[in-house]
Each structure stands twice: as C-alpha cells, then as structure tokens.
CSV table of C-alpha atoms and ligand atoms in Angstrom, one decimal:
chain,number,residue,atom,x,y,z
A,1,UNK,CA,10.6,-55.0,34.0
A,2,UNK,CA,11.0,-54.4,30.3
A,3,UNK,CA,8.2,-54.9,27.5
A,4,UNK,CA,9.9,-55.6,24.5
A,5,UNK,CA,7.2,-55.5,21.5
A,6,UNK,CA,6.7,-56.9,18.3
A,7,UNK,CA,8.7,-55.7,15.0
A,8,UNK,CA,5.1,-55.2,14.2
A,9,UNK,CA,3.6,-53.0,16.7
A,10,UNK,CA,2.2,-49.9,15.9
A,11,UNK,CA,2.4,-46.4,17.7
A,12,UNK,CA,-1.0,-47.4,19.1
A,13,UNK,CA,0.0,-50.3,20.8
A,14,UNK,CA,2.9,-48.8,22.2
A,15,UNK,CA,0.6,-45.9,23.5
A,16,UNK,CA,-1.4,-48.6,24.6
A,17,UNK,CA,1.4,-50.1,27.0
A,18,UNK,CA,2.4,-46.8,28.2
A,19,UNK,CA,-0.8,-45.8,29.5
A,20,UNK,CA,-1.2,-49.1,31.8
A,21,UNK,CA,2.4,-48.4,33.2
A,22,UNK,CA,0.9,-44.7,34.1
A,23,UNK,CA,-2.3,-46.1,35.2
A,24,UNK,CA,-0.4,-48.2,37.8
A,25,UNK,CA,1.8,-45.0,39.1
A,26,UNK,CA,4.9,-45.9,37.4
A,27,UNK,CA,7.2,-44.4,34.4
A,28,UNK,CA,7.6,-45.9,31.2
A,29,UNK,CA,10.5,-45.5,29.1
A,30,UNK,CA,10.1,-46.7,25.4
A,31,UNK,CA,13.1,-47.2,23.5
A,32,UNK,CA,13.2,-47.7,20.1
A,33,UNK,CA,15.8,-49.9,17.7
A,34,UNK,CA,16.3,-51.2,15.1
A,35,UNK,CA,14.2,-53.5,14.7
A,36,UNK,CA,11.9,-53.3,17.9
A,37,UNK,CA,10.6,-50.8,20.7
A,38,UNK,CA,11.2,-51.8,24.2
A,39,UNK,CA,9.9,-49.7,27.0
A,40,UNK,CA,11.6,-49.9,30.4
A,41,UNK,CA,9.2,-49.5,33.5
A,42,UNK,CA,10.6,-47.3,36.7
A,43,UNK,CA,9.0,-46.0,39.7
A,44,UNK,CA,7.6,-50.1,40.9
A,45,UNK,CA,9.2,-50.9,44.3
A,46,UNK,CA,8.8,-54.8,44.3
A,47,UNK,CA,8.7,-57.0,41.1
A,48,UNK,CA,5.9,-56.9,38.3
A,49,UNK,CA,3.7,-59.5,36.9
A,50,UNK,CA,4.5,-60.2,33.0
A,51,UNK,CA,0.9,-61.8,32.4
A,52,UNK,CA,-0.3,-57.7,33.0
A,53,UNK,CA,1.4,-56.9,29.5
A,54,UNK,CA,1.7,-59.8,28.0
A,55,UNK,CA,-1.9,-59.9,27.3
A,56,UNK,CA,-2.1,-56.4,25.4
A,57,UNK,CA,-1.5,-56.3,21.6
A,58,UNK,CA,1.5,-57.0,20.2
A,59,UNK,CA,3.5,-57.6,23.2
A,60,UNK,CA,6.0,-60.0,22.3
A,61,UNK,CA,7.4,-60.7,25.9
A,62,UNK,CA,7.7,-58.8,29.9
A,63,UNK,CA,11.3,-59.6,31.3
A,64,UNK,CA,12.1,-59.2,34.6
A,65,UNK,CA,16.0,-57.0,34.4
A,66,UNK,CA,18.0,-58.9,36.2
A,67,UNK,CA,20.5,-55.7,36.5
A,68,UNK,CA,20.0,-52.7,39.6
A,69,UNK,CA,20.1,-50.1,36.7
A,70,UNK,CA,17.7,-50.7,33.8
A,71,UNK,CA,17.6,-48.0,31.3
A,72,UNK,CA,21.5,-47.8,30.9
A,73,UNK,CA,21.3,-51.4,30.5
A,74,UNK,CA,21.6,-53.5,27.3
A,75,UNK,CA,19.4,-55.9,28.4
A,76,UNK,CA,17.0,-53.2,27.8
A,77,UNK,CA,18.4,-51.8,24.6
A,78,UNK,CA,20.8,-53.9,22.3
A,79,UNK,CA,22.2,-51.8,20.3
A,80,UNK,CA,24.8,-48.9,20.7
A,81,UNK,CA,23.0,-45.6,21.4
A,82,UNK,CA,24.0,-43.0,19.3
A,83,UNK,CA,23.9,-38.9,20.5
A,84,UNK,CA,23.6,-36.1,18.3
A,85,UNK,CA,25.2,-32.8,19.7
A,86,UNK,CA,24.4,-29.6,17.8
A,87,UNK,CA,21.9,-29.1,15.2
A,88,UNK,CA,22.5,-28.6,11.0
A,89,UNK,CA,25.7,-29.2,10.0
A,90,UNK,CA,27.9,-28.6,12.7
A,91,UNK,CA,25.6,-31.5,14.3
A,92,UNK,CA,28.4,-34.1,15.7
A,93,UNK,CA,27.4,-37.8,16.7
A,94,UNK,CA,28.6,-39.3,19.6
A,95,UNK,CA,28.6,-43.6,20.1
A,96,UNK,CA,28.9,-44.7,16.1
A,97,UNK,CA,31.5,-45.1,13.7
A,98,UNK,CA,32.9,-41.9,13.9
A,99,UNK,CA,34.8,-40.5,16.9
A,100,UNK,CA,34.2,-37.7,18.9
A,101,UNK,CA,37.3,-35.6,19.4
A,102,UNK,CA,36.2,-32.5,22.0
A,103,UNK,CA,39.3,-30.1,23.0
A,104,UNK,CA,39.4,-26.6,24.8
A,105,UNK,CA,41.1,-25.2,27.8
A,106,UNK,CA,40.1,-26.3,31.0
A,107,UNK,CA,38.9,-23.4,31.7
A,108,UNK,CA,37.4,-20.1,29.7
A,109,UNK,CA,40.1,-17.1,31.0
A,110,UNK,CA,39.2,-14.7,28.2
A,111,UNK,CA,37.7,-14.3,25.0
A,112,UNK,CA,41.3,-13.5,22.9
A,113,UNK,CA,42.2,-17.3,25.1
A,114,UNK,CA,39.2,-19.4,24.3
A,115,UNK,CA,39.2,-17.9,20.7
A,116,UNK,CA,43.2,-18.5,20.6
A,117,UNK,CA,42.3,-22.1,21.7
A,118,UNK,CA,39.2,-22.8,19.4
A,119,UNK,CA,40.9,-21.7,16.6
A,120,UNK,CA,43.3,-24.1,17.0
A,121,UNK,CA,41.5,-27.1,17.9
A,122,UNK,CA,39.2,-26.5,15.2
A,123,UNK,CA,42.1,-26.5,12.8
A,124,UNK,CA,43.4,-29.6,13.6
A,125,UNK,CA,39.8,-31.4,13.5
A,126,UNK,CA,38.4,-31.1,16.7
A,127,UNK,CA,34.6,-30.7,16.4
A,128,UNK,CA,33.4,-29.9,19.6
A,129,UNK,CA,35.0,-27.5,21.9
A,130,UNK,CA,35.7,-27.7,25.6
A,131,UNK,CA,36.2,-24.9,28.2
A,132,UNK,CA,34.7,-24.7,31.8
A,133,UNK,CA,33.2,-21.3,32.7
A,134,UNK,CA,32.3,-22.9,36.6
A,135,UNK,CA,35.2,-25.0,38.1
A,136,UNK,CA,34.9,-27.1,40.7
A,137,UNK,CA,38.1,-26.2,42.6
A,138,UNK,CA,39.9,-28.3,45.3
A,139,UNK,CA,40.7,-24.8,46.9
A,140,UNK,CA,38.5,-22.3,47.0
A,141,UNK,CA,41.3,-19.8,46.5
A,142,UNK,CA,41.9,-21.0,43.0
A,143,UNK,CA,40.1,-19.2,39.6
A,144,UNK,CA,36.2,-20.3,39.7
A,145,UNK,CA,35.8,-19.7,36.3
A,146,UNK,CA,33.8,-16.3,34.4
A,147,UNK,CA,30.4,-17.6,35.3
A,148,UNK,CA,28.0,-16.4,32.6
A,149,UNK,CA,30.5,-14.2,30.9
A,150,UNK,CA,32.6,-17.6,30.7
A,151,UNK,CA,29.5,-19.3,29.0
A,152,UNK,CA,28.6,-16.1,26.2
A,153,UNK,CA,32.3,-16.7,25.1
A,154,UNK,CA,32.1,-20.0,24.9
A,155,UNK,CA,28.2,-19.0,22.8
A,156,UNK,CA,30.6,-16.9,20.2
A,157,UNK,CA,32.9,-19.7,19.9
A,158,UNK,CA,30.5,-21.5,18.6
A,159,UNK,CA,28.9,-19.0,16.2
A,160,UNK,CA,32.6,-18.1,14.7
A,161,UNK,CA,34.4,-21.5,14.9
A,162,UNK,CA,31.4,-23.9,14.3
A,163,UNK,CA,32.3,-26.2,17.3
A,164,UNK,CA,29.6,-27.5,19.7
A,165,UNK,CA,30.3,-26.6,23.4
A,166,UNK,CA,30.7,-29.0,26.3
A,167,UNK,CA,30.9,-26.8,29.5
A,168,UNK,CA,30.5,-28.2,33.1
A,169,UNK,CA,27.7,-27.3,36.0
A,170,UNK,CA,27.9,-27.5,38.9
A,171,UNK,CA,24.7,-27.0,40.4
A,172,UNK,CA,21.0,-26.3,39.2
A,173,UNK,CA,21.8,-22.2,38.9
A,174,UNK,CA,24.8,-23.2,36.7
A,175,UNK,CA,22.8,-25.4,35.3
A,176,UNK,CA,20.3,-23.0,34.2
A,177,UNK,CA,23.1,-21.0,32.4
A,178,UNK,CA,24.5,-23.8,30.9
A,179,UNK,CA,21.3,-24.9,29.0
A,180,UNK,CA,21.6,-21.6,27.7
A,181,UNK,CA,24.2,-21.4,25.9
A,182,UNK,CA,25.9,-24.7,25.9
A,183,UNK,CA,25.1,-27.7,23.3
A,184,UNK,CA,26.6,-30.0,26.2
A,185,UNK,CA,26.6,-30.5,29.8
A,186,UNK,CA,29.2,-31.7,31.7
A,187,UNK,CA,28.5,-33.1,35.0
A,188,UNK,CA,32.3,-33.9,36.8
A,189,UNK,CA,33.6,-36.2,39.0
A,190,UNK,CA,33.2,-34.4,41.9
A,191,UNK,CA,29.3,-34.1,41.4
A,192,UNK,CA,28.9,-37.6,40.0
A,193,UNK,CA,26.9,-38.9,42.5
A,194,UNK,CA,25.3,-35.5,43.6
A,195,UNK,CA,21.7,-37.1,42.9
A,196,UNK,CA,19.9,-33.6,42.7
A,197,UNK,CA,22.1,-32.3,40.1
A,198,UNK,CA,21.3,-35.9,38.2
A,199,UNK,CA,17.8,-35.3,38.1
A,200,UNK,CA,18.5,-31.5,37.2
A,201,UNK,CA,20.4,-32.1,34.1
A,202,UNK,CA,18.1,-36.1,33.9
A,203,UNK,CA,15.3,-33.2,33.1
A,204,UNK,CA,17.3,-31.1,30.8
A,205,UNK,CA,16.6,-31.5,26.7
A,206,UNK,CA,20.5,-30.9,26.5
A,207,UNK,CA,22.7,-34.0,26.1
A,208,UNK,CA,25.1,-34.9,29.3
A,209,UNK,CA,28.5,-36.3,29.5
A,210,UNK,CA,29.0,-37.7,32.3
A,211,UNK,CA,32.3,-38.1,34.2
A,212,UNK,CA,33.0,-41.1,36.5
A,213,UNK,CA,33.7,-40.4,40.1
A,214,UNK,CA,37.5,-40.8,41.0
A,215,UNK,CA,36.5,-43.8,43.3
A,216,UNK,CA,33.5,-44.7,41.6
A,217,UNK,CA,33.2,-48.5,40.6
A,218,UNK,CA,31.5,-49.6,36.9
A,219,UNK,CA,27.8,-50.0,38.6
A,220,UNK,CA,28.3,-47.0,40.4
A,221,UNK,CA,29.3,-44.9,37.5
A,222,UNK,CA,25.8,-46.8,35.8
A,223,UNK,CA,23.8,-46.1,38.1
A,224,UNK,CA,24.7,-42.1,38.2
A,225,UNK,CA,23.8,-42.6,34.8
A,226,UNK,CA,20.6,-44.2,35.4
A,227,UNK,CA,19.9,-41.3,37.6
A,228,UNK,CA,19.6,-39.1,34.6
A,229,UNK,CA,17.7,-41.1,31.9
A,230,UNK,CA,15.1,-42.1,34.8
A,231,UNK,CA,14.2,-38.6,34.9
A,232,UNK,CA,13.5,-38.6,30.8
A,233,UNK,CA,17.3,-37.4,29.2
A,234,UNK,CA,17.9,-40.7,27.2
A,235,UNK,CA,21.2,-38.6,25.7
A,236,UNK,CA,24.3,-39.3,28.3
A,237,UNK,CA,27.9,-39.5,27.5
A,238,UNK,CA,29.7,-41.7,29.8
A,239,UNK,CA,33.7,-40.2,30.6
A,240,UNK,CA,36.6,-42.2,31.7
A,241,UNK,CA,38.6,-39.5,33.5
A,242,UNK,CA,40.9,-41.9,35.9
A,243,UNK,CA,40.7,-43.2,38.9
A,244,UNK,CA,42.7,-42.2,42.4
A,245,UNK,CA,45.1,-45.3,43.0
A,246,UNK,CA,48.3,-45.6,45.0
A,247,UNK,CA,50.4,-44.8,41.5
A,248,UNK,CA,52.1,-41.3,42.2
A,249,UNK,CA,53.5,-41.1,39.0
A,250,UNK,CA,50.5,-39.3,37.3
A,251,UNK,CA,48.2,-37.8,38.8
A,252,UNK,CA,45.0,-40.2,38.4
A,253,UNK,CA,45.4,-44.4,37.0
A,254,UNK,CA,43.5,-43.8,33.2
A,255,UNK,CA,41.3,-46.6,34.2
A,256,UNK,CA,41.4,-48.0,30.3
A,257,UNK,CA,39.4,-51.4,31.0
A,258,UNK,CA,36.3,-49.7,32.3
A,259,UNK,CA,35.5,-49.0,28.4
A,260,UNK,CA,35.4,-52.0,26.9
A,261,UNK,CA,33.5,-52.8,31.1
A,262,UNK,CA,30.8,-50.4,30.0
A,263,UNK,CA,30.6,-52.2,26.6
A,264,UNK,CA,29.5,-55.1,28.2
A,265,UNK,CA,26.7,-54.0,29.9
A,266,UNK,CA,25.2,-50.4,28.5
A,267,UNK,CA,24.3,-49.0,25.0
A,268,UNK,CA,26.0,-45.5,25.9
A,269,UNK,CA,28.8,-44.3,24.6
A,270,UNK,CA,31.8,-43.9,26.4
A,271,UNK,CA,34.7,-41.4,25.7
A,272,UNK,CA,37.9,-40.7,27.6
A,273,UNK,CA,39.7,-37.8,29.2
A,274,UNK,CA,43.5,-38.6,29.0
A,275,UNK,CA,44.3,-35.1,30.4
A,276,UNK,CA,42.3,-35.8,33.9
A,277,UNK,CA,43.7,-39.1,33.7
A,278,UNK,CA,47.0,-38.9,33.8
A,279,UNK,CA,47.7,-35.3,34.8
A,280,UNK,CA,50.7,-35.3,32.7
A,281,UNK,CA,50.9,-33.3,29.2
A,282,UNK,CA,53.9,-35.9,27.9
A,283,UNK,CA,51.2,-38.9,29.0
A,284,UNK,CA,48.0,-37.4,27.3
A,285,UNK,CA,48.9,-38.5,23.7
A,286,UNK,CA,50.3,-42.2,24.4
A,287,UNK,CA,46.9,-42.7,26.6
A,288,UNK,CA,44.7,-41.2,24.1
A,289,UNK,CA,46.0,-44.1,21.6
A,290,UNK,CA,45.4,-46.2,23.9
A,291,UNK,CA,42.0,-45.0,25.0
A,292,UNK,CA,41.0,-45.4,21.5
A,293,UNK,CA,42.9,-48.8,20.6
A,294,UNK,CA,40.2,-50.4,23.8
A,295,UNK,CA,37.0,-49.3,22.3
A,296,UNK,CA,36.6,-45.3,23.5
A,297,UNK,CA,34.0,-43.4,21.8
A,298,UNK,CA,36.0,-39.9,21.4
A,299,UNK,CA,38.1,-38.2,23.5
A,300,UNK,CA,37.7,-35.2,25.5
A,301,UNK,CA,41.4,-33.1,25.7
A,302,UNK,CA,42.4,-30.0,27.5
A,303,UNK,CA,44.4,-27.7,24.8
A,304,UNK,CA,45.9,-24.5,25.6
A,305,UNK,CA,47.5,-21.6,23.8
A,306,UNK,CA,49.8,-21.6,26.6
A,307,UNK,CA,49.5,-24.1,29.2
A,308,UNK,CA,52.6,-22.4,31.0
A,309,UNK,CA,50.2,-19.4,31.9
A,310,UNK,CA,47.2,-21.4,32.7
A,311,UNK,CA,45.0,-20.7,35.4
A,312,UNK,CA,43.9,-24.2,36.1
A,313,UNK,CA,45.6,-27.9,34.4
A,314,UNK,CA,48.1,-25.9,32.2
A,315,UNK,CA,50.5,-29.2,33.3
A,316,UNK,CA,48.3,-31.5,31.7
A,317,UNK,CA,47.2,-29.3,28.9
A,318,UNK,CA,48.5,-29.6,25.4
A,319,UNK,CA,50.4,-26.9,23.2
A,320,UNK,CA,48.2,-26.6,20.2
A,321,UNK,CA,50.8,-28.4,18.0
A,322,UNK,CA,50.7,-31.4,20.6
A,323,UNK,CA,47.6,-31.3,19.6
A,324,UNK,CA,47.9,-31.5,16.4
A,325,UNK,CA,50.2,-34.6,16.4
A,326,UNK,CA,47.6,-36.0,18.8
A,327,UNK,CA,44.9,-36.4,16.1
A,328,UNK,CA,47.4,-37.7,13.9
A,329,UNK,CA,48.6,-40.0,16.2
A,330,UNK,CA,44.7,-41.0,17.2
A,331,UNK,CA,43.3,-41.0,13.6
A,332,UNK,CA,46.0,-44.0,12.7
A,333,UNK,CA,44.9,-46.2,15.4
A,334,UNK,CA,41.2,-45.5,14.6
A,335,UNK,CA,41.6,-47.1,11.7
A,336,UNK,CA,42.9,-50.0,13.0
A,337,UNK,CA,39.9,-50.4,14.9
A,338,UNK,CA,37.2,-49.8,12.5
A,339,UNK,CA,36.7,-46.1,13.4
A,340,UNK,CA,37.0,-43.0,11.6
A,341,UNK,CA,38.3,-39.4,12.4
A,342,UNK,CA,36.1,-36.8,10.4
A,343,UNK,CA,36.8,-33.6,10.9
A,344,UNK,CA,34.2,-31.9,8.5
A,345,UNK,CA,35.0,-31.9,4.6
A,346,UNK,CA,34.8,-28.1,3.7
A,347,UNK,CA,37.2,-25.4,5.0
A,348,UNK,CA,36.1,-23.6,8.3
A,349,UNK,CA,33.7,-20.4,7.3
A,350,UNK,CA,35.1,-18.8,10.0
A,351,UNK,CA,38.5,-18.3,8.3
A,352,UNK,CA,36.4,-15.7,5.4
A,353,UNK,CA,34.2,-14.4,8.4
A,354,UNK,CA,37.3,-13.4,10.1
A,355,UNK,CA,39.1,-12.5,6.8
A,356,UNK,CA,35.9,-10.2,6.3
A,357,UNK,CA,35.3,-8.5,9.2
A,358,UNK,CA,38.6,-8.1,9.9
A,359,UNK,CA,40.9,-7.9,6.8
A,360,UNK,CA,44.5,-7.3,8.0
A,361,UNK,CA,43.9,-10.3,10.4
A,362,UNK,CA,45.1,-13.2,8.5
A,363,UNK,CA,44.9,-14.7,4.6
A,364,UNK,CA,41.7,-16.4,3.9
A,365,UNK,CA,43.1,-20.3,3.2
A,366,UNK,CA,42.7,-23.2,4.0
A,367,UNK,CA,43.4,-25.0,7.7
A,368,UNK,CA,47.1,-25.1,7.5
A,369,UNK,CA,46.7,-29.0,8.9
A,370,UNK,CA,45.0,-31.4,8.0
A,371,UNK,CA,40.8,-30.4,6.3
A,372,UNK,CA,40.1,-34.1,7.0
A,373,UNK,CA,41.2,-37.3,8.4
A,374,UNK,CA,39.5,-40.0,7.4
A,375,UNK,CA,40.6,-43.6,7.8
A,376,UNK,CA,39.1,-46.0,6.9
A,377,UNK,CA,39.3,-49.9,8.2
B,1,LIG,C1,37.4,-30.7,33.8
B,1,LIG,O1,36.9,-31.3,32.9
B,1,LIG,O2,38.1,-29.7,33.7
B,1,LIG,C2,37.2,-31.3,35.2
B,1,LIG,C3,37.2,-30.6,36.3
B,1,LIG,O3,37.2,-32.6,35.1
B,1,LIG,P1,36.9,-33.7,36.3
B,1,LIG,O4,35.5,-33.5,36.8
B,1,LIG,O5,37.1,-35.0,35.5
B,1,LIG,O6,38.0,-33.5,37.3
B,2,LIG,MN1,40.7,-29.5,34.0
C-alpha cells in the first residue's frame, strides 16, 4: 500500500499518517518529491484497506502496489532518486545529470599502489575511488585483501586525493570497518542475496551500491534492493556487473538491457562495471560507451598502475592511460545522451599538499589531462 498525499500536506499530517501505520505494527516509509510525499507501508502480511487513510487529512489517495518490491518501485516514487556520496565539496551525486565515474584497483595491495592508482584516476576525472580491502575470492588461496589496514589507506586516499571511497563488505564485521572509513559500501555479487548482510548495510547511514548477482534476474536484483531500504537506507546504487552466459569469450555477458530494465520500473540509479563484465581490459572501454549510450548512471572501473603485477583482475584492469582515453571516449557519448562528465573545476589540492610536504616530489601544476570535461547536450 502507498499513501500518496496532497501537494498541500504539512509535516503534521504526514506525522499524522505515520503514527497509524506504527499503531497497526507496520513500517512506514515516507518519500518525498517533487511535488508530493508518498509513504510506502511494510511489515502488513495480507492487503490493507485504503478507506483507513483515506479519511485522515490531506490524503490524496491509498494504492494498493501492484509490484512484490515496493520501495524500489516507481509506482511508489516517480522521479529519479538522486544519492549524494561525500560531504562539502568533494560531495559526488549519483542518479542525475551528471555521471558518476568511480575507478581504483580491485584491490588495495599497498599504500605507494592505491596512492599510484588514485593519483591517476583522479587526474583523469574520476571522482570517487575504488579499491577492495576484503575480497571475496573464488579460492581461498588467493590475496583476501589488507583488512583494516586496506580500509585506513583507502581513509588517506581520500584526505590527499579528495576522492570518495567505495570499498566492499563482506559481512557485518567488515561491515563495521567499512562504515568507518568508507563513504560507500559495496555489497558484491556473491553476497547479493545474503539477506543478513542486506539488512546490515539496509541499517547503515552509509550509501550502498549494490551489485547484481551473476544469475540474478531484474526482480531479483530489486528485491535485494528492497531488502536494504526496508530496513530504513533509502540511498542504494544499483551495479550492472554481467551476467554468467554460455559466451566464453569474456568472462561474464555485460548484461546492457537490464539498465534501461531498471529504468522502467525503480527510481535508483544504476551504474555499470565494464571490468567485471567482460573480464577483458581491450573490452572494458567499448562497453563502457556502450554502458553509457543505454542509460547507465556512472561507471565503476578497475585501474591499475600495473595490471601485469596485480594480485587480483590485473587482466581486466586498465593501464592508467587506458584510462584516460576511457573518459574521453565516455564523456563524448555522454553528451550525446544528455549527460555530463564533471570532473571538479579547480586543480586537485593534493598536487600543493604533496608539492609541500614533500618538495623534490614533483612540480606543483596543473593535472597534465584534462581539469574538466564537460559536455554538454
Ligand atoms: C569487485 O568489485 O572487485 C568485485 C569482486 O566485484 P563483483 O562482486 O561484481 O564480482
Ligand atoms: Mn575485481
């Protein structure tokens, strides 16, 4: 059920609503746009009776969702939800005219490597940074990631390059950690429908992106989603990360129409992961286009100062100067498609910090790429 009120109605009468759904032992959500607050009911078992709210003030209607998820739906909210990441000015939205370009090793394998990679990725534009300092690993023989140590790098990446972090967890210990120092967390594929870590980060005030499962269909991938704003975290990022099909030649099928899918029926914003998705570093930067060209929000891409001596995806991860042509590449069709590439209009303050604390480093300059990409429609 979904209450949608009046453009009129006050704080009061929303309060008002919410305290019958409590009174009858169930959740309400209220969502508020543009021009009118909705509030989506969970916790009921069998169906409501609209009369029961359409009789308090400045109730405009009770809907029955006709959907198995509700909150994610846009039945219950219209317009495109938009996530901020970061506070102040490094503060990045996610889901509105601008895209969201994250890129970072897979994993965190040292400081002088993250930094290597940050540095960079932040040159050529990215905004947010991406590194994994718990890996879920198909062997158990392979590097785990540095655990908390992984995660304080990852906090002095931020403080020096002025990217937001996206790191994964795995679990609600990592989880913990992660809300700690991370501005993001990542939930993967492999964990996408582990319910309890759901509700775990679903009661986090940290935003979540969330990665489809590799054989997870559209509802499915919704209604992990729904897992986590039932619990209260309103703020997911929905991943494209490709699908297992009987292809070989890459190592997962970039499944490109499930963007413009969750379009159709959800308000979150949805990025893509070209690297996961094709496996391939000569693949990434065609599909990345492409992800972008069909509606994607951002993109999330794994960059490396050298793939070659990565300890996990260095074959799908890009030399930083494939990245660079990347966001070239990516910024031209964004502005076929009404987006915009911004990647922050005033020269990185880590380039004086550095030049500061550390003078025989490098020449205080400018990014030798480009400060900004903007296109416009
Ligand atoms: C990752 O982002 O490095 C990762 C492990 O991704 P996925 O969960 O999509 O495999
Ligand atoms: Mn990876």
């Amino acid at each position: 059920m979904l209450i949608v009120m009046k453009p009129q109605a006050t704080e009061e009468d929303i309060r008002r609503v919410c305290e019958k759904i409590q009174a009858m032992g169930y959740r309400p959500h209220p969502m508020p746009g543009a021009e009118r607050t909705a509030i989506g009911i969970t916790g009921n078992r069998g169906p409501l009776e609209p009369a029961e709210f359409e009789s308090l003030p400045n109730v405009a209607e009770a809907i029955p969702v006709s959907k198995p998820y509700k909150l994610v739906s846009r039945e219950v909210k219209a317009e495109n939800s938009v996530i901020l990441v970061g506070a102040g000015e490094d503060a990045v939205a996610i889901g509105g005219r601008e895209l969201a370009i994250i890129a970072g090793p897979c994993a965190v394998e040292s400081r002088e490597q993250a930094f290597a990679a940050a540095e960079a990725v932040r040159r050529a534009g990215a905004r947010m940074f991406r590194g994994g300092a718990f890996k879920p690993r198909t062997s158990p023989y392979s590097f785990q990631g540095l655990g908390e140590e992984g995660l304080k790098i990852l906090a002095e990446v931020r403080e020096r390059y002025g990217l937001a972090i996206v790191t994964e967890t795995v679990d609600s210990e990592s989880c913990d950690l992660a809300e700690k120092y991370a501005d993001v967390l990542q939930v993967g594929a492999r964990n996408m429908q582990n319910f309890s870590l759901l509700k775990r980060v679903g009661r986090s005030k940290k935003p979540v992106l969330l990665k489809r499962g590799m054989s997870a269909t559209l509802e499915e991938f919704l209604m992990a989603a729904e897992y986590i704003l039932s619990e209260g975290n309103y703020n997911v990022i929905l991943c494209e990360r490709g699908v297992r099909t009987f292809a070989d030649h890459t190592r997962n099928t970039l499944d490109l129409s499930v963007i413009p899918g969750v379009k159709d029926l959800s308000h979150l914003p949805i990025i893509a992961d070209p690297s996961h998705g094709t496996g391939r570093r000569d693949k990434v930067t065609p599909l990345a286009r492409a992800a972008v060209a069909v509606g994607a929000d951002g993109l999330i891409v794994e960059v490396h100062p050298q793939p070659d001596r990565a300890l996990s995806d260095g074959f799908q991860s890009l030399f930083p100067e494939q990245f660079e042509e990347l966001m070239a590449e990516v910024s031209a069709i964004a502005g076929v498609v009404g987006r915009t590439v911004s990647t922050g209009s005033t020269a990185p303050d880590w380039e004086t910090a550095r030049t500061a604390s550390n003078p025989t480093d490098r020449q205080a300059g400018p990014p030798a790429s480009r400060p900004t990409v903007r296109s416009s429609p």
